[in-house]
Amino acid sequence: MVTALVAPVLLLLFGLAFPLGWLDAPDHGHLLAMVRNPITKLVVLVLVVLALFHAAHRFRFVLDHGLQLGRFDRVIALWCYGMAVLGSATAGWMLLTM
């Protein structure tokens, strides 16, 4: 639920408002300093992990119930949640090395 509330605001700001000049874009140095803050890194990681697992769960149930592929449920679950874990680990590594 947190991701569903925060992600649209970030997309609106960084996808429309700043590029179209509706709001003054923040300075690159300020954004970099903010992202290097450990609390901000943790918040970004939590948002990414929640979004990836939510997407994996929804995709699994679309394949299972929508396309009637229930006989492959274990393979689908392993693939979907495995990709979410891999994406989460990649995001964590990228944030740690930043």
N, CA and C of each residue as an Amber inpcrd file, in Angstrom:
protein
   294
   0.8180000  -1.1860000   0.0000000   0.0000000   0.0000000   0.0000000
   0.8700000   1.2610000   0.0000000   1.9960000   1.1850000   0.6590000
   2.8800000   2.3430000   0.7120000   3.3760000   2.6890000  -0.6870000
   3.7680000   1.6730000  -1.4340000   4.2570000   1.9030000  -2.7920000
   3.1640000   2.4810000  -3.6720000   1.9410000   2.0070000  -3.4880000
   0.8210000   2.5020000  -4.2950000   0.5300000   3.9730000  -4.0170000
   0.8950000   4.4600000  -2.8640000   0.6660000   5.8640000  -2.5310000
   1.8420000   6.7620000  -2.9270000   3.0620000   6.2570000  -2.8040000
   4.2450000   7.0850000  -3.0300000   4.6870000   7.0850000  -4.4910000
   4.6170000   5.9370000  -5.1540000   5.1140000   5.8310000  -6.5300000
   4.4110000   6.7760000  -7.5050000   3.0790000   6.9140000  -7.4770000
   2.4570000   7.8570000  -8.4170000   2.9000000   9.3060000  -8.2150000
   3.1500000   9.6890000  -6.9840000   3.6190000  11.0530000  -6.7200000
   5.0100000  11.2530000  -7.3100000   5.8830000  10.2700000  -7.1160000
   7.2310000  10.3680000  -7.6820000   7.1930000  10.3740000  -9.2050000
   6.3270000   9.5480000  -9.7940000   6.1970000   9.5330000 -11.2540000
   5.6560000  10.8570000 -11.7740000   4.7040000  11.4360000 -11.0760000
   4.1590000  12.7300000 -11.4860000   5.2300000  13.8170000 -11.4160000
   5.9830000  13.8280000 -10.3290000   7.0180000  14.8530000 -10.1710000
   8.1410000  14.6870000 -11.1900000   8.7500000  13.4920000 -11.2260000
   9.9370000  13.2970000 -12.0570000   9.6120000  12.9390000 -13.4990000
   8.3760000  12.5510000 -13.7760000   7.9930000  12.2080000 -15.1380000
   7.3010000  13.3240000 -15.8850000   6.6050000  14.2120000 -15.1580000
   5.8680000  15.2920000 -15.8190000   6.2240000  16.6830000 -15.3050000
   6.1000000  16.8800000 -14.0040000   6.2020000  18.2330000 -13.4550000
   7.5820000  18.8630000 -13.6780000   8.6430000  18.1380000 -13.3910000
   9.9850000  18.6950000 -13.5840000  10.3680000  18.7980000 -15.0590000
  10.1780000  17.7420000 -15.8700000  10.5780000  17.8660000 -17.2820000
   9.7840000  18.9070000 -18.0660000   8.4990000  19.0830000 -17.7460000
   7.6860000  20.0470000 -18.4840000   7.7890000  21.4610000 -17.9280000
   8.5320000  21.6450000 -16.8470000   8.7470000  22.9710000 -16.2940000
   7.6190000  23.4790000 -15.4180000   6.7080000  22.6040000 -15.0110000
   5.6240000  23.0310000 -14.1260000   6.1740000  23.4190000 -12.7610000
   7.2090000  22.7280000 -12.3270000   7.9000000  23.0210000 -11.0740000
   9.3870000  23.1550000 -11.3760000  10.0810000  23.9160000 -10.5490000
  11.5270000  24.0410000 -10.7190000  12.1900000  22.7150000 -10.3620000
  13.0170000  22.2250000 -11.2560000  13.7010000  20.9500000 -11.0340000
  14.7380000  21.1050000  -9.9340000  14.8580000  20.1040000  -9.0620000
  15.8850000  20.1810000  -8.0260000  17.2780000  20.0570000  -8.6290000
  18.2300000  20.6220000  -7.9380000  19.6270000  20.5850000  -8.3660000
  20.1490000  19.1470000  -8.3070000  20.9950000  18.7790000  -9.2660000
  21.5500000  17.4240000  -9.3260000  22.3280000  17.0870000  -8.0590000
  23.1010000  18.0220000  -7.5720000  23.8760000  17.7970000  -6.3500000
  22.9920000  17.5560000  -5.1420000  21.8930000  18.2880000  -5.0700000
  20.9560000  18.1090000  -3.9580000  20.3050000  16.7270000  -4.0220000
  19.8740000  16.3090000  -5.2150000  19.2720000  14.9790000  -5.3550000
  20.2710000  13.8790000  -5.0210000  21.5080000  14.0380000  -5.4680000
  22.5310000  13.0390000  -5.1840000  22.8110000  12.9580000  -3.6870000
  22.8760000  14.0940000  -3.0220000  23.0920000  14.0960000  -1.5740000
  21.9180000  13.4550000  -0.8460000  20.7090000  13.6840000  -1.3440000
  19.5310000  13.1070000  -0.7070000  19.5000000  11.5920000  -0.8990000
  19.8650000  11.1160000  -2.0810000  19.8460000   9.6760000  -2.3380000
  20.9770000   8.9640000  -1.6000000  22.0510000   9.6530000  -1.3070000
  23.1560000   9.0430000  -0.5650000  22.8730000   8.9320000   0.9300000
  21.8260000   9.5520000   1.4120000  21.4300000   9.4430000   2.8080000
  20.9670000   8.0090000   3.0760000  21.4470000   7.3610000   4.1470000
  21.0730000   5.9700000   4.4170000  19.5670000   5.7600000   4.6220000
  18.8940000   6.7280000   5.2100000  17.4490000   6.5890000   5.4130000
  16.7210000   6.6220000   4.0730000  17.1530000   7.4930000   3.1740000
  16.5490000   7.5540000   1.8450000  16.8170000   6.2690000   1.0810000
  18.0180000   5.7250000   1.2000000  18.3320000   4.4570000   0.5450000
  17.4110000   3.3490000   1.0440000  17.1830000   3.3280000   2.3460000
  16.3040000   2.3110000   2.9210000  14.8740000   2.4700000   2.4130000
  14.3900000   3.7050000   2.3430000  13.0320000   3.9580000   1.8500000
  12.9060000   3.5480000   0.3850000  13.8870000   3.8960000  -0.4250000
  13.8560000   3.5140000  -1.8440000  13.8980000   1.9980000  -1.9850000
  14.7340000   1.3340000  -1.1970000  14.8100000  -0.1240000  -1.2590000
  13.4800000  -0.7660000  -0.8660000  12.8590000  -0.2660000   0.1800000
  11.5570000  -0.8090000   0.5980000  10.5190000  -0.6120000  -0.4980000
  10.4940000   0.5530000  -1.1180000   9.5370000   0.8030000  -2.1970000
   9.7660000  -0.1350000  -3.3780000  11.0180000  -0.3460000  -3.7420000
  11.3250000  -1.2310000  -4.8710000  10.9540000  -2.6740000  -4.5390000
  11.3120000  -3.1370000  -3.3500000  11.0080000  -4.5180000  -2.9610000
   9.5040000  -4.7460000  -2.9250000   8.7630000  -3.8360000  -2.3250000
   7.3090000  -3.9960000  -2.2640000   6.6850000  -3.9870000  -3.6540000
   7.1490000  -3.1090000  -4.5190000   6.5970000  -3.0480000  -5.8760000
   6.9050000  -4.3230000  -6.6540000   8.1170000  -4.8480000  -6.5330000
   8.4870000  -6.0630000  -7.2610000   7.7040000  -7.2800000  -6.7780000
   7.5470000  -7.4260000  -5.4700000   6.7960000  -8.5760000  -4.9750000
   5.3030000  -8.4450000  -5.2710000   4.7900000  -7.2460000  -5.2600000
   3.3900000  -7.0350000  -5.6360000   3.1750000  -7.4030000  -7.1030000
   4.0800000  -6.9660000  -7.9630000   3.9710000  -7.2900000  -9.3890000
   4.1260000  -8.7880000  -9.6220000   5.0420000  -9.4320000  -8.9080000
   5.2280000 -10.8770000  -9.0600000   3.9770000 -11.6300000  -8.6330000
   3.3760000 -11.2160000  -7.5420000   2.1610000 -11.8650000  -7.0500000
   1.0190000 -11.7110000  -8.0460000   0.8300000 -10.5200000  -8.5610000
  -0.2500000 -10.2950000  -9.5270000  -0.0070000 -11.0560000 -10.8190000
   1.2320000 -11.0760000 -11.3050000   1.5560000 -11.7840000 -12.5410000
   1.3540000 -13.2860000 -12.3680000   1.7230000 -13.7970000 -11.1990000
   1.5180000 -15.2230000 -10.9210000   0.0410000 -15.5810000 -10.9930000
  -0.8000000 -14.7820000 -10.3990000  -2.2150000 -15.1100000 -10.4020000
  -2.8740000 -14.8570000 -11.7510000  -2.3420000 -13.9580000 -12.5500000
  -2.8450000 -13.8100000 -13.9260000  -2.5370000 -15.0730000 -14.7210000
  -1.3220000 -15.5810000 -14.5840000  -0.9650000 -16.8050000 -15.2970000
  -1.7300000 -18.0080000 -14.7630000  -1.9010000 -18.0680000 -13.4520000
  -2.5520000 -19.2120000 -12.8260000  -4.0480000 -19.2440000 -13.1180000
  -4.7310000 -18.1500000 -12.8560000  -6.1890000 -18.1280000 -12.9890000
  -6.6580000 -17.5470000 -14.3190000  -5.9900000 -16.5320000 -14.7980000
  -6.4200000 -15.9020000 -16.0390000  -6.1620000 -16.7610000 -17.2620000
  -4.9920000 -17.3480000 -17.3300000  -4.6330000 -18.1890000 -18.4760000
  -4.7960000 -19.6780000 -18.1860000  -5.3110000 -19.9960000 -17.0040000
  -5.5820000 -21.3840000 -16.6060000  -4.3290000 -22.2650000 -16.6780000
  -3.2360000 -21.7610000 -16.1670000  -1.9860000 -22.5180000 -16.1450000
  -1.6900000 -23.0430000 -14.7460000  -2.7260000 -23.4340000 -14.0240000
  -2.5840000 -23.8910000 -12.6520000  -1.7100000 -25.1170000 -12.4940000
  -1.6160000 -25.9390000 -13.5410000  -0.7920000 -27.1520000 -13.4440000
   0.6990000 -26.8160000 -13.3500000   1.0680000 -25.6010000 -13.7330000
   2.4650000 -25.1610000 -13.6460000   2.6790000 -24.1870000 -12.4840000
   1.8400000 -24.2880000 -11.4650000   1.8510000 -23.2920000 -10.3830000
   3.2060000 -23.2000000  -9.6860000   3.8320000 -24.3240000  -9.4120000
   5.1230000 -24.2840000  -8.7100000   6.2000000 -23.6160000  -9.5580000
   6.2310000 -23.9210000 -10.8330000   7.2280000 -23.3210000 -11.7270000
   6.9710000 -21.8230000 -11.8670000   5.7020000 -21.4560000 -12.0330000
   5.3450000 -20.0410000 -12.1750000   5.6930000 -19.2760000 -10.9060000
   5.3540000 -19.8530000  -9.7470000   5.6490000 -19.1850000  -8.4760000
   7.1550000 -19.0310000  -8.2810000   7.8980000 -20.0870000  -8.5800000
   9.3520000 -20.0180000  -8.4310000   9.9460000 -18.9550000  -9.3430000
   9.4770000 -18.8920000 -10.5710000   9.9960000 -17.9110000 -11.5160000
   9.6140000 -16.4890000 -11.0990000   8.3330000 -16.2680000 -10.7830000
   7.8700000 -14.9120000 -10.4440000   8.5680000 -14.3770000  -9.1970000
   8.5320000 -15.1570000  -8.1170000   9.1280000 -14.6740000  -6.8800000
  10.6570000 -14.6920000  -6.9470000  11.2130000 -15.5890000  -7.7340000
  12.6610000 -15.5880000  -7.9380000  13.1290000 -14.3200000  -8.6340000
  12.3650000 -13.8800000  -9.6270000  12.7020000 -12.6290000 -10.3160000
  12.5480000 -11.4350000  -9.3680000  11.5480000 -11.4930000  -8.4840000
  11.3760000 -10.4110000  -7.5130000  12.5550000 -10.3680000  -6.5430000
  13.0180000 -11.5280000  -6.1110000  14.1860000 -11.5820000  -5.2210000
  15.4300000 -11.0840000  -5.9470000  15.6030000 -11.5130000  -7.1950000
  16.7580000 -11.0680000  -7.9770000  16.7300000  -9.5540000  -8.2010000
  15.5720000  -9.0170000  -8.5340000  15.4410000  -7.5700000  -8.7120000
  15.6760000  -6.8120000  -7.4190000  15.1910000  -7.3630000  -6.3070000
  15.4030000  -6.7250000  -5.0070000  16.8750000  -6.7310000  -4.6260000
  17.5440000  -7.8520000  -4.8740000  18.9760000  -7.9300000  -4.5740000
  19.7690000  -6.9650000  -5.4500000  19.3810000  -6.8500000  -6.7080000
  20.0550000  -5.9150000  -7.6100000  19.8610000  -4.4760000  -7.1440000
  18.6370000  -4.1400000  -6.7520000  18.3730000  -2.7860000  -6.2540000
  19.1620000  -2.5100000  -4.9810000  19.2160000  -3.4900000  -4.0850000
  19.9910000  -3.3210000  -2.8570000  21.4650000  -3.1230000  -3.1280000
  22.0150000  -3.9080000  -4.0620000  23.4260000  -3.7730000  -4.4210000
  23.6990000  -2.4060000  -5.0400000  22.8020000  -1.9650000  -5.9200000
  22.9930000  -0.6570000  -6.5570000  22.9410000   0.4710000  -5.5330000
  22.0370000   0.3660000  -4.5650000  21.9470000   1.4090000  -3.5440000
  23.1490000   1.3740000  -2.6010000  23.6610000   0.1930000  -2.3130000
  24.8260000   0.1050000  -1.4290000  26.0870000   0.6470000  -2.0830000
  26.2230000   0.4730000  -3.3840000  27.4320000   0.9370000  -4.0660000
  27.3290000   2.3850000  -4.5200000  26.2240000   3.0260000  -4.2760000
  26.0320000   4.4190000  -4.6990000  26.7450000   5.3580000  -3.7610000
